[in-house]
mmCIF file of C-alpha atoms in Angstrom:
data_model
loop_
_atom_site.group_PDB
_atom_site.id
_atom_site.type_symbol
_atom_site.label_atom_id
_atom_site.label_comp_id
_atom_site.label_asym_id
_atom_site.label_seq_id
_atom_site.Cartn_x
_atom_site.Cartn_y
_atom_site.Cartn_z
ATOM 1 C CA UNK A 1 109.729 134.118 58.358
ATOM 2 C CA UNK A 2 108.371 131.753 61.002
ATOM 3 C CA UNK A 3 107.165 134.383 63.467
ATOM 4 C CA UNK A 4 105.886 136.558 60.360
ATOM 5 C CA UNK A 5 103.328 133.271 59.625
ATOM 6 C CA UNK A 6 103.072 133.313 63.657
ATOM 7 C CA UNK A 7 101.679 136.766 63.482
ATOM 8 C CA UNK A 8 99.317 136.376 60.673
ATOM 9 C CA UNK A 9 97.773 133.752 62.135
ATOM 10 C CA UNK A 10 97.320 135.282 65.301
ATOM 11 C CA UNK A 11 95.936 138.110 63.236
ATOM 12 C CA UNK A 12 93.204 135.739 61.273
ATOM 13 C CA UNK A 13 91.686 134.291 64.635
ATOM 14 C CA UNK A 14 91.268 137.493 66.548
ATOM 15 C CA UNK A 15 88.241 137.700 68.070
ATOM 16 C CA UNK A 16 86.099 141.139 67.577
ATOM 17 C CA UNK A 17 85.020 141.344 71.039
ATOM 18 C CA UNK A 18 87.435 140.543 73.493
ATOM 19 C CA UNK A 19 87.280 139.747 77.460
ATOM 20 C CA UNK A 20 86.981 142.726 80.096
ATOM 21 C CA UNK A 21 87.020 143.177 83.566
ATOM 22 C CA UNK A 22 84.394 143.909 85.282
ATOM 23 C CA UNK A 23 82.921 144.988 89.027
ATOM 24 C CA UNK A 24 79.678 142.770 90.467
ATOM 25 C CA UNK A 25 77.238 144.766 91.093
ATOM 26 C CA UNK A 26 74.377 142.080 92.175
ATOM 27 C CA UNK A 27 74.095 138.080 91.667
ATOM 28 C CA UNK A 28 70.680 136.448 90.901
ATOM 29 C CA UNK A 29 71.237 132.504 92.222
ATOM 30 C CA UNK A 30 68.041 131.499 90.971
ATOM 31 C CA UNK A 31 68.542 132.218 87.339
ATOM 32 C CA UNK A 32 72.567 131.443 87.518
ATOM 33 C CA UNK A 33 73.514 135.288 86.376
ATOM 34 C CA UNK A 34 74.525 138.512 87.603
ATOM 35 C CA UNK A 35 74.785 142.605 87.035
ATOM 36 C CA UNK A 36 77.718 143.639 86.146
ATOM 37 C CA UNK A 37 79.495 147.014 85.374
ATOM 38 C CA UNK A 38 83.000 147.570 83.135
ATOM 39 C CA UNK A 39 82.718 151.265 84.677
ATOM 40 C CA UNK A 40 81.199 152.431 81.587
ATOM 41 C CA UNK A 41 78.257 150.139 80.761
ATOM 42 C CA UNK A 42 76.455 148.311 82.983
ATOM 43 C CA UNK A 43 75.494 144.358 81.471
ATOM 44 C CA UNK A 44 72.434 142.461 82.569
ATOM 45 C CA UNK A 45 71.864 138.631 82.716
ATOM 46 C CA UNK A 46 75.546 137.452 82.615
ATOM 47 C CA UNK A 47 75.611 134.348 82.256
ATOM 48 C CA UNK A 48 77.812 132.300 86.126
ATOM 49 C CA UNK A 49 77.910 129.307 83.464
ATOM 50 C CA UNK A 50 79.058 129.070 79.836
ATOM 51 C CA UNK A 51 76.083 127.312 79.246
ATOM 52 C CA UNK A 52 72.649 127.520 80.892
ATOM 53 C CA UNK A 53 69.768 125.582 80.252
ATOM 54 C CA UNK A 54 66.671 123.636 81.950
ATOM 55 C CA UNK A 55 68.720 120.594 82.686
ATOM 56 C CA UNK A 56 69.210 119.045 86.691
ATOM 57 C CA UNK A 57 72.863 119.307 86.053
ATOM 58 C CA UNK A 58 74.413 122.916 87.150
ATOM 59 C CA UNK A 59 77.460 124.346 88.875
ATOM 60 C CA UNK A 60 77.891 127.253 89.370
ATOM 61 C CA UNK A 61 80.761 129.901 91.620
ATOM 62 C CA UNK A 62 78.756 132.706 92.528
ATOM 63 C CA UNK A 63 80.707 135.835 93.272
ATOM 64 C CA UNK A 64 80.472 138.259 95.810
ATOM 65 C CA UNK A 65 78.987 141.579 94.990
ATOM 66 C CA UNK A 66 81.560 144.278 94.198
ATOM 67 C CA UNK A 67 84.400 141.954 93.553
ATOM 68 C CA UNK A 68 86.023 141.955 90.238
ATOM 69 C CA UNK A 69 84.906 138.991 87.432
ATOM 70 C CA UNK A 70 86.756 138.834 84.100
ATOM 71 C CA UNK A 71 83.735 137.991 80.975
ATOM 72 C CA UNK A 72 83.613 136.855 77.709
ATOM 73 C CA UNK A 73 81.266 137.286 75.520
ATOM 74 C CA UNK A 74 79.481 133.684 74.060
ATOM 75 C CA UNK A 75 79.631 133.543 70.247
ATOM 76 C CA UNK A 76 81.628 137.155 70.717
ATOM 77 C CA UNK A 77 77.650 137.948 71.300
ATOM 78 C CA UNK A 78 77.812 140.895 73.718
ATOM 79 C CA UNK A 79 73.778 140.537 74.466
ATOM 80 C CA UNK A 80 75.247 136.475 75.320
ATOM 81 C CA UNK A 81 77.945 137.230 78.267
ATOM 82 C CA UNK A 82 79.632 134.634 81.013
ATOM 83 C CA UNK A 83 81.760 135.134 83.619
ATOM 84 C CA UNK A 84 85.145 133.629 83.106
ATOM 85 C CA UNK A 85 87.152 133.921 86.202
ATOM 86 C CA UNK A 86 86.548 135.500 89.741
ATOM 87 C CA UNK A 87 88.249 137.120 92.346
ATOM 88 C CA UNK A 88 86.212 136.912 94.891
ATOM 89 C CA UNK A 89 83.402 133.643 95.652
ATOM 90 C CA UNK A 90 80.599 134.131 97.798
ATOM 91 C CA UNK A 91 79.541 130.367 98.033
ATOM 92 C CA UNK A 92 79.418 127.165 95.316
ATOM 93 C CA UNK A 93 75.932 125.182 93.892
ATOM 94 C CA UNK A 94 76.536 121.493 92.159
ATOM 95 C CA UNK A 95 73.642 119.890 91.489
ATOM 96 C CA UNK A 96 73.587 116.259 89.274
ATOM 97 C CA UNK A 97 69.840 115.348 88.868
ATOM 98 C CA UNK A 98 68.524 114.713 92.940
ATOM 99 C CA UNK A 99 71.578 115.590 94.507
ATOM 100 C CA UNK A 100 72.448 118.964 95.800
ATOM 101 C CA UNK A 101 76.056 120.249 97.103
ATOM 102 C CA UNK A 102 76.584 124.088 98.363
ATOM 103 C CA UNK A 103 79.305 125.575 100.257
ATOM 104 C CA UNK A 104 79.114 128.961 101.731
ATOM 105 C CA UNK A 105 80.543 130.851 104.906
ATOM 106 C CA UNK A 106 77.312 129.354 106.980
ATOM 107 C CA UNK A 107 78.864 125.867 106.197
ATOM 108 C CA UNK A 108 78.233 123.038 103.619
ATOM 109 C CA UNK A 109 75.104 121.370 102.435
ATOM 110 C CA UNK A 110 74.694 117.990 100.838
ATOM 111 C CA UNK A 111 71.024 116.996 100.178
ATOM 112 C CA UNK A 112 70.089 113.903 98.101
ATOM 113 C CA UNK A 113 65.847 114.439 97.174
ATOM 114 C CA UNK A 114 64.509 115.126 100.801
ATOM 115 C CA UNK A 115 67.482 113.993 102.758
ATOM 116 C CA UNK A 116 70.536 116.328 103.683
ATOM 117 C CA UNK A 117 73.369 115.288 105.821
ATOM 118 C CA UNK A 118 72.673 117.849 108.974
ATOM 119 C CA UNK A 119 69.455 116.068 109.435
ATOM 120 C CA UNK A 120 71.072 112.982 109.569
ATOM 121 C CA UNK A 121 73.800 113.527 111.445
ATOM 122 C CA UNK A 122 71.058 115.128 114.314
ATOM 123 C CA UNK A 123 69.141 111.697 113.766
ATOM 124 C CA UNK A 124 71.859 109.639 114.260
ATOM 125 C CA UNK A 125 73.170 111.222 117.749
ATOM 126 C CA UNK A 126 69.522 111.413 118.893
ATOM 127 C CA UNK A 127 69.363 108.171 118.811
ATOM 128 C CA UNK A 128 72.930 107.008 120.211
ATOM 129 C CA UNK A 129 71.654 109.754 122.923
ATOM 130 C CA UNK A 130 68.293 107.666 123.488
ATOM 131 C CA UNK A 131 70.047 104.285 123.652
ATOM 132 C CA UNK A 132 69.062 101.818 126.267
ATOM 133 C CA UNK A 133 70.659 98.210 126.731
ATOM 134 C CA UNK A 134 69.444 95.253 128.903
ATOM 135 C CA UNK A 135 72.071 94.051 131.317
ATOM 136 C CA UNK A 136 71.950 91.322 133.844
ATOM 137 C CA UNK A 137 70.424 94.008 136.368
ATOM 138 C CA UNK A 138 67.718 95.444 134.391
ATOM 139 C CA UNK A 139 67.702 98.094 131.211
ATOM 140 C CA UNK A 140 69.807 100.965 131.547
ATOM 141 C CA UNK A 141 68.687 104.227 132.150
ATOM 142 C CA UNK A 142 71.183 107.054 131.433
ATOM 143 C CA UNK A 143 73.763 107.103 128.893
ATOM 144 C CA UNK A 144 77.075 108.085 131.138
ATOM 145 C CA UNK A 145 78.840 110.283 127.991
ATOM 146 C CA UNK A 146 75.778 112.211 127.100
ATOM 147 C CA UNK A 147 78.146 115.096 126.962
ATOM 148 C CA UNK A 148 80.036 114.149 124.720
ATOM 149 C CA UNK A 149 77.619 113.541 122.081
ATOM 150 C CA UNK A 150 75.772 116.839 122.829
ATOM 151 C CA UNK A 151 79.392 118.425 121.890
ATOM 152 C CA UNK A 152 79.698 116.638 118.714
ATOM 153 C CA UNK A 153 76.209 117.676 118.003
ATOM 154 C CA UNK A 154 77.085 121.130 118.332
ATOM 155 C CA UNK A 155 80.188 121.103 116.334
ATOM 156 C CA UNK A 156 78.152 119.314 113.295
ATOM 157 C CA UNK A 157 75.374 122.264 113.556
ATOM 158 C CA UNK A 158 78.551 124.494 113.486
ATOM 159 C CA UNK A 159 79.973 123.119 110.020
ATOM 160 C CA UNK A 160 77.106 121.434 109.083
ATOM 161 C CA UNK A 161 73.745 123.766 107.369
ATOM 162 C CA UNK A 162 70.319 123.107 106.493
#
């Protein structure tokens, strides 16, 4: 009796259109959607958020072209799609009002308005680079570890991207 009432309500909240599969065809990062094809159809404007709208506040995964995405439709609205899970990500986008955090094979990005963290980090050992102290005899003139700063420069511009 139990899984009878089980099954009926399972049958009540079934939704008309369910989740597919589908293959990536291209990803628009600028609007937050994609092309997608379910080998049959091809769907335009699917949605890399459940919701998208002109607010400063947006993440979004966007996935690589021709990997797989699993979508649901919003509403079960097939003209309203989103992509619910990936299989393959091509980089990440957070942004919360001014600030701005990406991650990508190039590296990782954190910009706050005008500032990112690259550009820092290049200020900051520019100057350490440039730093002169008075002593007893007179200012100094070279900075004996230069090298090593010049390396850690280098490995920042490595993980570090504009």
């Amino acid at each position: 009796m139990e899984k009878d009432l089980q099954d009926a309500f399972r049958r009540l909240k079934k939704r008309e259109v369910d989740t597919f599969i589908a293959d990536v065809i291209s990803v628009d990062k600028g609007k937050g959607t994609c092309k997608i094809s379910d080998g049959k159809l091809e769907y335009f404007d699917v949605q890399l958020a459940s919701i998208i709208n002109e607010s400063n506040q947006k993440f979004y995964l966007f996935p690589k072209e021709k990997s797989s995405v699993i979508v649901s439709p919003i509403n079960e609205d097939l003209h309203r799609l989103y992509v619910e899970a990936y299989s393959e990500i091509e980089s990440l986008s957070l942004a919360i009002d001014k600030v701005e955090f990406q991650i990508d094979k190039e590296g990782f990005l954190l910009k706050k308005e005008n500032e990112n963290l690259k550009k820092l980090m290049a200020d900051l050992i520019k100057a350490i680079k440039n730093l002169k102290f008075t002593t007893n005899n007179g200012p100094t003139i070279n900075l004996i570890n230069i090298a090593d700063f010049t390396a850690l420069e280098d490995r920042f511009n490595q993980f570090l991207k504009d």
